[in-house]
Coordinates of C-alpha atoms and ligand atoms in Angstrom, one line a residue:
X168 CA -9.1 -52.7 -17.4
X169 CA -12.6 -53.6 -16.3
X170 CA -16.1 -52.3 -16.9
X171 CA -17.1 -49.0 -17.6
X172 CA -20.1 -48.2 -15.7
X173 CA -22.6 -45.0 -16.6
X174 CA -23.8 -43.8 -13.4
X175 CA -25.9 -40.4 -14.1
X176 CA -22.9 -38.0 -13.7
X177 CA -20.4 -40.4 -14.8
X178 CA -19.5 -41.9 -18.3
X179 CA -16.8 -43.0 -20.4
X180 CA -15.7 -40.4 -23.0
X181 CA -14.0 -42.8 -25.1
X182 CA -16.3 -45.3 -25.7
X183 CA -19.2 -42.7 -26.1
X184 CA -17.3 -40.6 -28.4
X185 CA -16.1 -43.7 -30.5
X186 CA -20.0 -43.6 -32.0
X187 CA -19.9 -40.0 -33.0
X188 CA -18.8 -39.7 -36.7
X189 CA -15.4 -37.8 -37.5
X190 CA -16.2 -34.3 -37.9
X191 CA -14.0 -32.1 -40.4
X192 CA -11.0 -30.6 -38.9
X193 CA -9.4 -27.4 -39.8
X194 CA -5.6 -26.8 -40.7
X195 CA -4.1 -27.0 -37.2
X196 CA -5.8 -30.3 -36.5
X197 CA -8.9 -28.8 -34.7
X198 CA -12.6 -29.5 -35.4
X199 CA -14.2 -26.6 -36.7
X200 CA -16.9 -24.9 -34.7
X201 CA -19.9 -25.3 -37.3
X202 CA -18.6 -29.4 -37.7
X203 CA -18.9 -29.9 -34.2
X204 CA -21.5 -32.7 -33.8
X205 CA -23.7 -31.7 -30.8
X206 CA -23.1 -35.1 -29.2
X207 CA -19.4 -33.7 -28.7
X208 CA -20.7 -30.6 -26.7
X209 CA -23.2 -32.5 -24.7
X210 CA -20.7 -34.8 -23.8
X211 CA -17.7 -32.7 -22.9
X212 CA -16.5 -32.1 -19.5
X213 CA -18.2 -35.5 -18.1
X214 CA -16.1 -37.3 -15.3
X215 CA -13.8 -40.4 -16.9
X216 CA -14.5 -42.8 -14.2
X217 CA -13.7 -46.5 -14.9
X218 CA -15.0 -49.2 -12.5
X219 CA -12.9 -52.4 -12.2
X220 CA -13.0 -55.5 -9.9
X221 CA -13.2 -55.8 -6.0
X222 CA -14.1 -51.9 -6.0
X223 CA -11.4 -50.4 -8.1
X224 CA -12.2 -47.2 -9.4
X225 CA -10.4 -45.2 -12.0
X226 CA -10.7 -41.2 -11.9
X227 CA -9.2 -40.8 -15.1
X228 CA -8.0 -37.5 -17.2
X229 CA -9.2 -36.4 -20.4
X230 CA -7.1 -37.5 -23.8
X231 CA -7.2 -36.2 -26.8
X232 CA -8.7 -39.5 -28.6
X233 CA -11.7 -38.3 -26.4
X234 CA -12.6 -35.6 -28.5
X235 CA -10.3 -35.8 -31.9
X236 CA -11.0 -39.5 -32.4
X237 CA -8.5 -39.5 -35.3
X238 CA -5.6 -37.7 -33.4
X239 CA -2.5 -39.2 -35.0
X240 CA 0.1 -40.9 -32.5
X241 CA 4.0 -41.5 -33.3
X242 CA 6.7 -43.5 -31.3
X243 CA 8.5 -41.7 -28.3
X244 CA 11.7 -40.0 -29.1
X245 CA 13.0 -41.2 -25.9
X246 CA 13.1 -44.4 -27.3
X247 CA 16.7 -43.4 -29.1
X248 CA 17.6 -41.3 -26.3
X249 CA 21.0 -42.7 -24.8
X250 CA 20.2 -41.4 -21.4
X251 CA 16.8 -43.2 -21.3
X252 CA 16.4 -46.1 -23.8
X253 CA 18.8 -47.8 -21.4
X254 CA 16.4 -47.4 -18.4
X255 CA 14.8 -50.8 -17.8
X256 CA 11.3 -50.2 -18.2
X257 CA 11.4 -46.6 -19.0
X258 CA 7.9 -46.3 -20.1
X259 CA 5.0 -46.2 -17.9
X260 CA 2.4 -49.1 -18.6
X261 CA -0.6 -47.9 -19.9
X262 CA -2.4 -49.7 -17.2
X263 CA -0.6 -48.5 -14.2
X264 CA -2.5 -46.8 -11.6
X265 CA -1.7 -45.1 -8.2
X266 CA -4.0 -45.5 -5.2
X267 CA -5.6 -42.9 -3.4
X268 CA -5.6 -44.7 0.0
X269 CA -3.0 -46.9 1.1
X270 CA -4.1 -48.1 4.1
X271 CA -7.0 -50.8 3.5
X272 CA -8.5 -53.4 5.5
X273 CA -8.9 -57.0 4.6
X274 CA -12.5 -57.2 2.4
X275 CA -12.5 -53.5 2.0
X276 CA -12.9 -52.2 -1.8
X277 CA -9.9 -51.3 -3.7
X278 CA -11.1 -47.6 -3.8
X279 CA -10.3 -44.9 -5.8
X280 CA -7.2 -44.6 -8.3
X281 CA -5.2 -42.1 -10.6
X282 CA -3.3 -42.6 -13.8
X283 CA 0.4 -42.9 -13.0
X284 CA 2.7 -40.1 -14.5
X285 CA 5.8 -40.7 -16.8
X286 CA 6.5 -41.3 -20.3
X287 CA 4.6 -43.3 -22.7
X288 CA 5.5 -45.6 -25.8
X289 CA 3.4 -43.2 -28.2
X290 CA 3.3 -39.4 -27.8
X291 CA 0.6 -37.3 -29.8
X292 CA 2.7 -34.4 -30.8
X293 CA 5.7 -34.5 -33.4
X294 CA 8.8 -32.7 -31.9
X295 CA 8.5 -29.4 -34.7
X296 CA 5.1 -29.6 -33.8
X297 CA 5.1 -28.4 -30.2
X298 CA 4.5 -24.8 -29.3
X299 CA 4.6 -24.5 -25.4
X300 CA 3.7 -22.1 -23.0
X301 CA 4.3 -21.4 -19.4
X302 CA 2.4 -19.3 -17.1
X303 CA 2.8 -18.7 -13.2
X304 CA -0.1 -17.4 -11.1
X305 CA -1.1 -16.6 -7.6
X306 CA 1.5 -15.8 -4.9
X307 CA 4.9 -16.8 -5.0
X308 CA 6.4 -20.2 -4.0
X309 CA 10.0 -21.4 -3.6
X310 CA 10.6 -23.3 -6.6
X311 CA 8.4 -21.8 -9.2
X312 CA 11.9 -20.9 -11.4
X313 CA 12.9 -24.5 -10.9
X314 CA 9.8 -25.5 -12.5
X315 CA 9.8 -23.3 -15.0
X316 CA 13.4 -24.5 -15.9
X317 CA 12.8 -28.0 -15.9
X318 CA 9.9 -27.9 -18.2
X319 CA 11.8 -26.1 -20.6
X320 CA 14.8 -28.2 -20.4
X321 CA 12.8 -31.7 -20.3
X322 CA 11.0 -30.5 -23.4
X323 CA 14.3 -29.4 -25.1
X324 CA 16.5 -32.0 -24.4
X325 CA 13.6 -35.1 -24.0
X326 CA 11.4 -34.1 -26.9
X327 CA 13.6 -31.9 -29.3
X328 CA 11.3 -29.0 -28.5
X329 CA 12.3 -25.7 -29.8
X330 CA 9.1 -23.2 -29.3
X331 CA 8.2 -22.6 -25.8
X332 CA 6.9 -19.3 -24.6
X333 CA 6.7 -17.5 -21.3
X334 CA 3.4 -15.8 -20.5
X335 CA 4.5 -12.7 -18.2
X336 CA 2.5 -11.7 -15.1
X337 CA -0.2 -14.5 -14.8
X338 CA -3.6 -15.1 -16.5
X339 CA -3.9 -11.6 -17.8
X340 CA -0.5 -11.7 -19.5
X341 CA -2.1 -14.3 -22.3
X342 CA -3.8 -11.0 -23.5
X343 CA -2.5 -8.1 -22.1
X344 CA 1.5 -8.7 -22.2
X345 CA 3.7 -9.8 -24.6
X346 CA 5.5 -13.2 -24.6
X347 CA 9.2 -14.2 -24.1
X348 CA 10.9 -16.8 -25.4
X349 CA 11.9 -19.6 -23.3
X350 CA 15.5 -21.8 -24.2
X351 CA 17.5 -24.0 -21.9
X352 CA 20.3 -21.4 -22.1
X353 CA 17.9 -18.6 -21.0
X354 CA 16.6 -20.5 -18.0
X355 CA 19.9 -22.1 -16.9
X356 CA 20.6 -20.5 -13.7
X357 CA 16.9 -19.1 -12.8
X358 CA 16.4 -22.4 -9.9
X359 CA 18.8 -20.2 -8.0
X360 CA 16.8 -17.3 -7.5
X361 CA 13.4 -17.0 -5.9
X362 CA 10.1 -15.6 -7.4
X363 CA 9.1 -16.5 -10.7
X364 CA 11.0 -15.0 -13.9
X365 CA 7.5 -14.9 -15.7
X366 CA 6.1 -12.5 -12.8
X367 CA 2.8 -13.3 -11.6
X368 CA -0.4 -11.7 -10.6
X369 CA -4.1 -12.5 -9.1
X370 CA -7.4 -12.1 -10.6
X371 CA -7.8 -11.1 -14.3
X372 CA -9.0 -14.2 -15.6
X373 CA -11.1 -14.0 -18.8
X374 CA -11.3 -17.5 -20.1
X375 CA -11.9 -16.4 -23.9
X376 CA -9.5 -13.9 -24.2
X377 CA -7.1 -16.5 -23.0
X378 CA -8.3 -19.0 -25.3
X379 CA -8.5 -16.8 -28.3
X380 CA -4.7 -15.9 -27.5
X381 CA -3.7 -19.6 -27.3
X382 CA -5.1 -20.3 -30.6
X383 CA -4.3 -17.2 -32.1
X384 CA -0.7 -18.0 -31.1
X385 CA -0.9 -21.9 -32.3
X386 CA 0.1 -22.6 -28.8
X387 CA -0.7 -26.4 -28.3
X388 CA 0.8 -27.0 -24.8
X389 CA 0.1 -24.8 -22.0
X390 CA 1.8 -25.2 -18.7
X391 CA -0.1 -23.4 -15.8
X392 CA 1.8 -23.6 -12.3
X393 CA -0.3 -22.1 -9.8
X394 CA -2.3 -22.9 -6.6
X395 CA -6.0 -23.8 -5.8
X396 CA -7.5 -20.7 -8.0
X397 CA -5.2 -21.1 -10.7
X398 CA -6.2 -24.7 -10.9
X399 CA -9.9 -23.8 -11.2
X400 CA -8.8 -21.3 -13.7
X401 CA -6.8 -23.9 -15.7
X402 CA -10.1 -26.2 -15.5
X403 CA -12.3 -23.8 -17.2
X404 CA -9.7 -23.0 -20.2
X405 CA -9.4 -26.8 -20.6
X406 CA -13.3 -26.7 -21.1
X407 CA -13.2 -23.8 -23.3
X408 CA -10.5 -25.5 -25.4
X409 CA -12.2 -28.8 -25.5
X410 CA -15.5 -27.0 -26.7
X411 CA -13.6 -25.5 -29.5
X412 CA -12.2 -28.8 -30.5
X413 CA -8.6 -27.4 -30.2
X414 CA -5.7 -30.1 -29.9
X415 CA -4.1 -28.2 -27.0
X416 CA -3.0 -30.0 -23.6
X417 CA -3.6 -28.1 -20.7
X418 CA -1.6 -29.1 -17.7
X419 CA -2.1 -27.7 -14.2
X420 CA 1.4 -27.8 -11.8
X421 CA 0.2 -27.2 -8.3
X422 CA 1.6 -24.3 -6.4
X423 CA 1.0 -23.3 -2.9
X424 CA 2.9 -22.4 0.1
X425 CA 0.3 -23.3 2.2
X426 CA 0.0 -26.8 1.1
X427 CA -3.8 -26.7 0.9
X428 CA -4.2 -28.5 -2.4
X429 CA -6.0 -31.6 -2.0
X430 CA -4.9 -35.2 -3.2
X431 CA -1.2 -34.3 -3.7
X432 CA 1.1 -35.3 -0.7
X433 CA 2.7 -32.0 -0.5
X434 CA 3.3 -29.0 -2.3
X435 CA 6.7 -27.6 -3.6
X436 CA 8.2 -25.2 -1.9
X437 CA 6.5 -26.1 1.4
X438 CA 9.7 -27.3 3.0
X439 CA 11.7 -24.8 2.0
X440 CA 8.8 -22.2 3.4
X441 CA 9.1 -24.3 6.9
X442 CA 12.9 -24.3 7.1
X443 CA 12.8 -20.7 6.6
X444 CA 10.4 -20.2 9.3
X445 CA 12.6 -21.7 11.8
X446 CA 14.8 -18.8 11.6
X447 CA 12.2 -16.6 13.0
X448 CA 11.3 -19.0 15.5
X449 CA 14.4 -18.9 16.7
X450 CA 15.0 -15.2 16.8
X451 CA 11.6 -15.3 18.9
X452 CA 13.1 -18.0 21.0
X453 CA 16.6 -16.4 21.7
X454 CA 14.7 -12.8 22.6
X455 CA 12.1 -14.2 24.6
X456 CA 14.6 -16.3 26.4
X457 CA 16.7 -13.1 27.3
X458 CA 14.4 -11.2 29.1
X459 CA 12.1 -11.6 32.1
X460 CA 8.6 -12.8 30.9
X461 CA 9.6 -12.8 27.5
X462 CA 7.2 -13.6 25.0
X463 CA 7.9 -14.3 21.4
X464 CA 5.2 -14.2 18.8
X465 CA 5.9 -15.3 15.1
X466 CA 3.0 -14.7 12.0
X467 CA 3.2 -17.5 9.2
X468 CA 1.5 -17.9 6.4
X469 CA -1.8 -20.1 5.8
X470 CA -4.8 -18.2 5.0
X471 CA -6.9 -21.0 5.6
X472 CA -4.7 -24.0 6.3
X473 CA -2.2 -24.2 9.3
X474 CA 0.2 -26.4 7.6
X475 CA 3.5 -24.4 7.7
X476 CA 2.7 -23.4 11.5
X477 CA 2.2 -26.8 12.3
X478 CA 5.3 -28.4 10.4
X479 CA 7.3 -25.2 11.6
X480 CA 6.4 -25.8 15.5
X481 CA 6.6 -29.7 15.2
X482 CA 10.3 -29.0 13.8
X483 CA 11.2 -26.4 16.0
X484 CA 10.0 -27.9 19.5
X485 CA 10.8 -24.1 20.9
X486 CA 7.2 -23.3 20.3
X487 CA 4.6 -23.2 23.5
X488 CA 1.6 -22.7 21.5
X489 CA 0.5 -22.8 18.0
X490 CA -2.6 -21.3 16.6
X491 CA -4.2 -22.4 13.3
X492 CA -7.3 -21.3 11.4
X493 CA -8.5 -24.8 11.6
X494 CA -8.7 -24.7 15.5
X495 CA -10.5 -22.1 17.4
X496 CA -9.5 -20.6 20.2
X497 CA -10.2 -17.9 22.8
X498 CA -8.3 -15.3 24.9
X499 CA -10.1 -15.1 28.1
X500 CA -11.1 -17.3 31.0
X501 CA -10.6 -20.6 32.2
X502 CA -8.7 -22.8 29.4
X503 CA -8.1 -19.8 27.4
X504 CA -4.9 -18.5 25.9
X505 CA -4.3 -15.8 28.4
X506 CA -4.4 -18.4 31.2
X507 CA -2.0 -20.7 29.4
X508 CA 0.6 -17.9 29.0
X509 CA 0.7 -17.0 32.5
X510 CA 0.9 -20.7 33.6
X511 CA 3.8 -21.1 31.0
X512 CA 5.6 -17.9 32.1
X513 CA 5.6 -19.0 35.7
X514 CA 7.0 -22.3 34.6
X515 CA 9.5 -21.2 32.4
X516 CA 9.9 -17.4 32.2
X517 CA 9.5 -17.3 28.6
X518 CA 7.2 -18.7 26.0
X519 CA 7.1 -18.7 22.0
X520 CA 3.7 -18.4 20.4
X521 CA 3.4 -19.4 16.4
X522 CA 0.2 -18.2 14.6
X523 CA -1.0 -18.8 11.3
X524 CA -2.4 -15.3 9.3
X525 CA -5.6 -17.1 9.0
X526 CA -6.1 -18.2 12.7
X527 CA -8.7 -16.1 15.0
X528 CA -10.1 -14.0 12.3
X529 CA -13.6 -14.3 13.8
X530 CA -12.1 -13.3 17.1
X531 CA -10.6 -10.1 15.1
X532 CA -13.7 -9.1 13.2
X533 CA -15.8 -9.4 16.7
X534 CA -13.4 -6.7 18.5
X535 CA -12.9 -4.6 15.2
X536 CA -16.4 -5.2 13.3
X537 CA -14.8 -5.3 10.1
X538 CA -14.1 -8.1 7.8
X539 CA -15.1 -9.3 4.0
X540 CA -12.5 -7.3 2.0
X541 CA -11.5 -9.6 -0.7
X542 CA -8.0 -9.4 -3.4
X543 CA -8.6 -9.3 -7.3
X544 CA -9.0 -13.3 -7.1
X545 CA -11.9 -13.3 -4.9
X546 CA -9.7 -14.5 -1.5
X547 CA -10.5 -13.1 1.9
X548 CA -8.3 -10.6 2.7
X549 CA -6.9 -11.1 6.3
X550 CA -6.8 -8.9 9.3
X551 CA -3.5 -8.9 10.9
X552 CA -3.7 -11.6 13.7
X553 CA -0.3 -11.3 14.9
X554 CA -0.6 -7.5 15.5
X555 CA -3.8 -8.0 16.9
X556 CA -2.9 -11.0 19.2
X557 CA 0.4 -9.1 20.3
X558 CA -1.7 -6.1 21.3
X559 CA -4.4 -8.3 23.3
X560 CA -1.6 -9.9 25.4
X561 CA 0.2 -6.6 25.9
X562 CA -3.1 -5.1 27.3
X563 CA -4.1 -8.2 29.0
X564 CA -0.9 -8.2 31.3
X565 CA -0.5 -4.5 31.4
X566 CA -3.8 -4.9 33.9
X567 CA -2.7 -3.9 37.6
X568 CA -1.6 -7.0 39.4
X569 CA -0.9 -9.0 36.4
X570 CA 2.9 -9.9 35.5
X571 CA 4.7 -7.6 33.5
X572 CA 5.9 -9.0 30.2
X573 CA 8.5 -8.1 27.4
X574 CA 6.8 -9.0 24.1
X575 CA 8.4 -9.1 20.7
X576 CA 6.5 -9.6 17.5
X577 CA 8.3 -11.2 14.4
X578 CA 6.3 -11.2 11.1
X579 CA 8.4 -13.1 8.5
X580 CA 5.5 -13.9 6.2
X581 CA 6.9 -12.7 3.0
X582 CA 10.3 -13.8 3.9
X583 CA 9.6 -17.6 4.0
X584 CA 8.2 -17.9 0.2
X585 CA 10.5 -15.3 -1.7
X586 CA 13.5 -17.6 -1.6
X587 CA 14.7 -20.1 -3.6
X588 CA 13.9 -23.9 -3.2
X589 CA 16.0 -26.0 -1.0
X590 CA 17.7 -29.3 -2.4
X591 CA 14.5 -31.5 -1.6
X592 CA 12.0 -29.0 -3.1
X593 CA 14.1 -28.8 -6.2
X594 CA 14.4 -32.3 -6.9
X595 CA 10.5 -32.6 -6.4
X596 CA 10.2 -29.6 -8.6
X597 CA 12.2 -31.6 -11.4
X598 CA 10.0 -34.6 -10.9
X599 CA 6.8 -32.5 -11.3
X600 CA 8.0 -30.6 -14.6
X601 CA 8.7 -34.1 -16.1
X602 CA 5.5 -35.7 -15.2
X603 CA 3.6 -32.9 -16.7
X604 CA 5.5 -33.0 -20.0
X605 CA 5.6 -36.5 -20.4
X606 CA 1.6 -36.4 -19.9
X607 CA 1.0 -33.6 -22.5
X608 CA 3.2 -35.5 -24.8
X609 CA 1.3 -38.3 -24.5
X610 CA -1.7 -36.6 -25.4
X611 CA -3.0 -36.3 -21.8
X612 CA -5.0 -33.1 -20.9
X613 CA -7.1 -31.3 -18.3
X614 CA -5.1 -32.6 -15.5
X615 CA -2.7 -31.5 -12.8
X616 CA 0.2 -33.4 -11.7
X617 CA 1.3 -34.5 -8.3
X618 CA 2.6 -37.4 -6.1
X619 CA 0.0 -39.4 -4.4
X620 CA 1.1 -41.7 -1.7
X621 CA 4.8 -41.0 -3.0
X622 CA 4.0 -42.0 -6.8
X623 CA 3.2 -39.2 -9.2
X624 CA -0.2 -39.2 -10.8
X625 CA -2.2 -37.3 -13.2
X626 CA -5.2 -36.1 -11.2
X627 CA -8.5 -34.6 -12.8
X628 CA -8.7 -30.9 -12.4
X629 CA -12.0 -31.5 -10.1
X630 CA -10.3 -33.4 -7.6
X631 CA -7.9 -30.9 -6.8
X632 CA -10.4 -27.7 -7.0
X633 CA -13.5 -29.1 -5.4
X634 CA -12.2 -29.5 -1.7
X635 CA -9.4 -27.7 0.2
X636 CA -6.3 -29.6 2.0
X637 CA -6.8 -28.7 5.9
X638 CA -5.0 -29.8 8.7
X639 CA -7.5 -32.3 10.5
X640 CA -7.7 -31.3 14.2
X641 CA -8.7 -35.0 15.2
X642 CA -6.2 -36.6 13.2
X643 CA -2.8 -37.8 14.9
X644 CA -0.5 -35.1 13.4
X645 CA -2.1 -32.2 15.2
X646 CA -2.3 -34.5 18.5
X647 CA 1.4 -34.6 18.1
X648 CA 1.8 -31.1 17.8
X649 CA -0.5 -30.7 21.0
X650 CA 1.5 -33.3 23.0
X651 CA 5.0 -31.3 21.8
X652 CA 3.7 -27.9 22.9
X653 CA 1.3 -29.1 25.7
X654 CA -0.9 -26.1 24.9
X655 CA -4.8 -26.6 25.7
X656 CA -6.7 -27.5 22.6
X657 CA -9.3 -25.0 23.2
X658 CA -11.9 -27.1 22.1
X659 CA -14.8 -28.8 24.1
X660 CA -16.3 -32.2 23.3
X661 CA -18.8 -31.0 21.5
X662 CA -16.5 -29.1 19.2
X663 CA -14.3 -32.1 18.7
X664 CA -17.1 -34.2 17.5
X665 CA -18.5 -31.1 14.9
X666 CA -15.2 -31.2 13.5
X667 CA -15.4 -35.0 13.0
X668 CA -18.3 -35.0 11.0
X669 CA -18.2 -31.8 9.2
X670 CA -14.2 -31.0 8.8
X671 CA -13.9 -27.4 6.9
X672 CA -12.8 -24.1 9.0
X673 CA -16.1 -22.5 7.0
X674 CA -18.1 -25.1 9.0
X675 CA -16.7 -24.9 12.6
X676 CA -19.3 -24.0 15.1
X677 CA -19.5 -20.6 16.4
X678 CA -17.7 -20.4 19.5
X679 CA -18.5 -18.6 22.1
X680 CA -16.2 -15.3 22.5
X681 CA -15.7 -13.4 26.0
X682 CA -16.4 -9.8 25.4
X683 CA -13.2 -8.2 24.5
X684 CA -14.1 -4.7 22.9
X685 CA -13.0 -2.6 25.6
X686 CA -9.1 -2.5 25.6
X687 CA -7.5 -3.0 27.8
X688 CA -9.7 -5.5 29.5
X689 CA -8.9 -6.3 32.7
X690 CA -11.6 -8.3 33.8
X691 CA -11.1 -11.3 36.0
X692 CA -9.2 -14.2 34.4
X693 CA -11.1 -16.5 36.9
X694 CA -14.1 -15.8 35.3
X695 CA -16.0 -19.2 34.0
X696 CA -16.8 -20.0 30.4
X697 CA -18.6 -23.2 30.5
X698 CA -18.5 -23.7 26.9
X699 CA -14.7 -24.2 27.0
X700 CA -14.2 -25.6 30.2
X701 CA -11.5 -28.2 29.9
X702 CA -13.3 -31.7 30.3
X703 CA -11.5 -34.4 32.2
X704 CA -12.7 -36.9 29.5
X705 CA -10.3 -39.1 27.7
X706 CA -10.6 -37.6 24.8
X707 CA -9.6 -34.0 25.7
X708 CA -6.9 -35.4 27.8
X709 CA -5.4 -37.1 25.1
X710 CA -5.3 -34.3 22.6
X711 CA -4.6 -31.5 24.9
X712 CA -1.4 -33.1 27.2
X713 CA -1.0 -32.4 30.7
X714 CA 2.8 -32.4 31.4
X715 CA 5.0 -29.3 31.3
X716 CA 7.1 -28.3 28.7
X717 CA 10.8 -27.0 29.5
Ligands
ATP1274 N1 -12.8 -20.0 -9.8 C1 -12.0 -19.4 -10.7 N2 -12.1 -19.6 -12.0 C2 -11.4 -19.1 -12.9 N3 -9.9 -18.6 -12.8 C3 -9.7 -18.6 -11.3 C4 -10.7 -18.8 -10.2 N4 -10.1 -18.6 -8.9 C5 -9.0 -18.1 -9.4 N5 -8.7 -17.8 -10.4 C6 -7.8 -17.0 -11.2 O1 -6.5 -17.9 -10.8 C7 -5.4 -17.2 -10.7 C8 -4.4 -17.3 -9.1 O2 -5.7 -17.4 -8.1 P1 -5.5 -16.9 -6.7 O3 -5.0 -15.6 -6.6 O4 -6.5 -17.3 -5.9 O5 -4.0 -17.8 -6.1 P2 -3.8 -19.4 -6.1 O6 -3.7 -20.0 -7.6 O7 -4.9 -20.0 -5.7 O8 -2.5 -19.4 -5.7 P3 -2.0 -19.2 -4.1 O9 -1.6 -20.3 -3.4 O10 -1.0 -18.1 -4.0 O11 -3.4 -18.5 -3.5 C9 -6.2 -15.6 -10.7 O12 -5.6 -15.0 -11.7 C10 -7.6 -15.8 -10.6 O13 -8.2 -14.6 -11.6
F6P1275 O1 0.0 -10.8 -0.5 P1 -0.2 -11.7 -1.6 O2 0.5 -11.9 -2.8 O3 -1.8 -12.0 -2.2 O4 -0.1 -13.4 -0.8 C1 -0.7 -13.6 0.6 C2 -1.2 -14.9 0.5 O5 -0.7 -15.7 -0.6 C3 -0.3 -17.0 0.3 O6 0.9 -17.6 0.5 C4 -1.0 -18.2 -0.9 O7 -2.0 -18.4 -0.7 C5 -1.3 -17.1 1.7 O8 -0.7 -17.6 2.8 C6 -1.1 -15.4 1.9 O9 -2.3 -15.3 2.5
MG1276 MG1 -5.3 -19.8 -3.4

């Protein structure tokens, strides 16, 4: 496939380890601790990067043979399976890779690629040797049970695996709970239920206790379903397993209702959540449209990323304003939210506002002077922006001389994630589960599965854990939203330039917030805030829209 380069932080494990003399192994095929060569320790956890012609780069995932050079392999039993053996080219070509970027220019380098997911001709487990386990961590997401079901049924029906354990209650279940046996019969109907039959948790990641439990139980395939935190946890479990020289495949299946996992096209359950959010937005629209100066406020999930709010808004077309964590906003003065609400009420007599739970946190902190609480996993605990914003709007319009309003606040947050997956998410979950188990059977480990530009791929853990997927407010999708709602962008040209250069909510420049500590604030809405005065330049016009919404 091309030459392998060795820049300082990059090196090819397979070629380097082939020069390490084969160490002694214990009964389960693992290299015993005392016999493990130093070279192995030093070369573990390095990235596998292969360079090819014309700027081609493969960011490969680890394989058993990287640290167990003489791991035996066997023909894939699928070749004798009547359902699959008739499929032309059922097995993936070992050289198939998936491009990270598909929009390219003449002469641009071929760029980063990932190994294509799917069944291989050779497997590194015999069917009766496999002892798999499945764990779900983090928050709920539609489709969790479908993924569990499809891993169990896929392993059983395609590879004849009979030993599959469910780890209950997330990571801490490895060392603090009993396991449950999973069979195709016991999981048959679970995709019709929301939640996870294995239950889940935050916190409790104790790497050595988890790996001890895996080793003690003789587990050799670990399927870990969860979000960004879970994938970080899976990555350190994999590192420890590799350090101990165990033949154990560690596979991450990305789960996040917020759609904030990098590289993959979309996370499962996201479409279902967006669909369910429509019901709340419809209710807000009906309520707002049935009274004079009605305002419907809907809070949707999205801790750091506003994808659910953005897509729910775009899908609904009833939303007048969408606020997300990535796009700072302000309330008072020219170009502020209150001015926009007043304008829209005068034009239409009602309006709907969708706010992602992570939006406006700095504004709330400013007026409440409290923040920085964390959950068991270390995630920031958010202040309730929906309640806060509703109160602020009510206070503003209750001032003498302002128009009377009728505001209804709808908070469907948990309702959009505690439901079963819709049809397309269910199919997507099947593909994820199959990609995961084909990869584990083929000896790959330390990877996350997911679609990249429509093709399923094996992605190294570091790729999905080192950055978060955010709505890019200088991209066309956010511009589409702004032109659909015709809301102000709340940004100056300077802000736009800053987000272009360093895109991440935590790097957003501090926004000058009008003083709003005294409730209710009946200050003049004519007050000018120069930092936010809408600039008439073409860029601002392009993203803020100018026409009236009906
Ligand atoms: N950096 C980390 N290293 C090891 N384990 C981690 C790390 N971050 C999180 N975890 C563990 O991963 C599990 C899930 O993390 P978290 O609660 O952040 O949810 P998540 O996987 O990000 O899902 P969600 O999308 O619901 O937030 C927890 O048990 C937590 O202890
Ligand atoms: O209340 P819990 O279970 O901690 O989950 C809430 C969080 O989980 C998510 O759904 C996913 O991270 C966020 O949108 C939300 O902030
Ligand atoms: Mg998370």
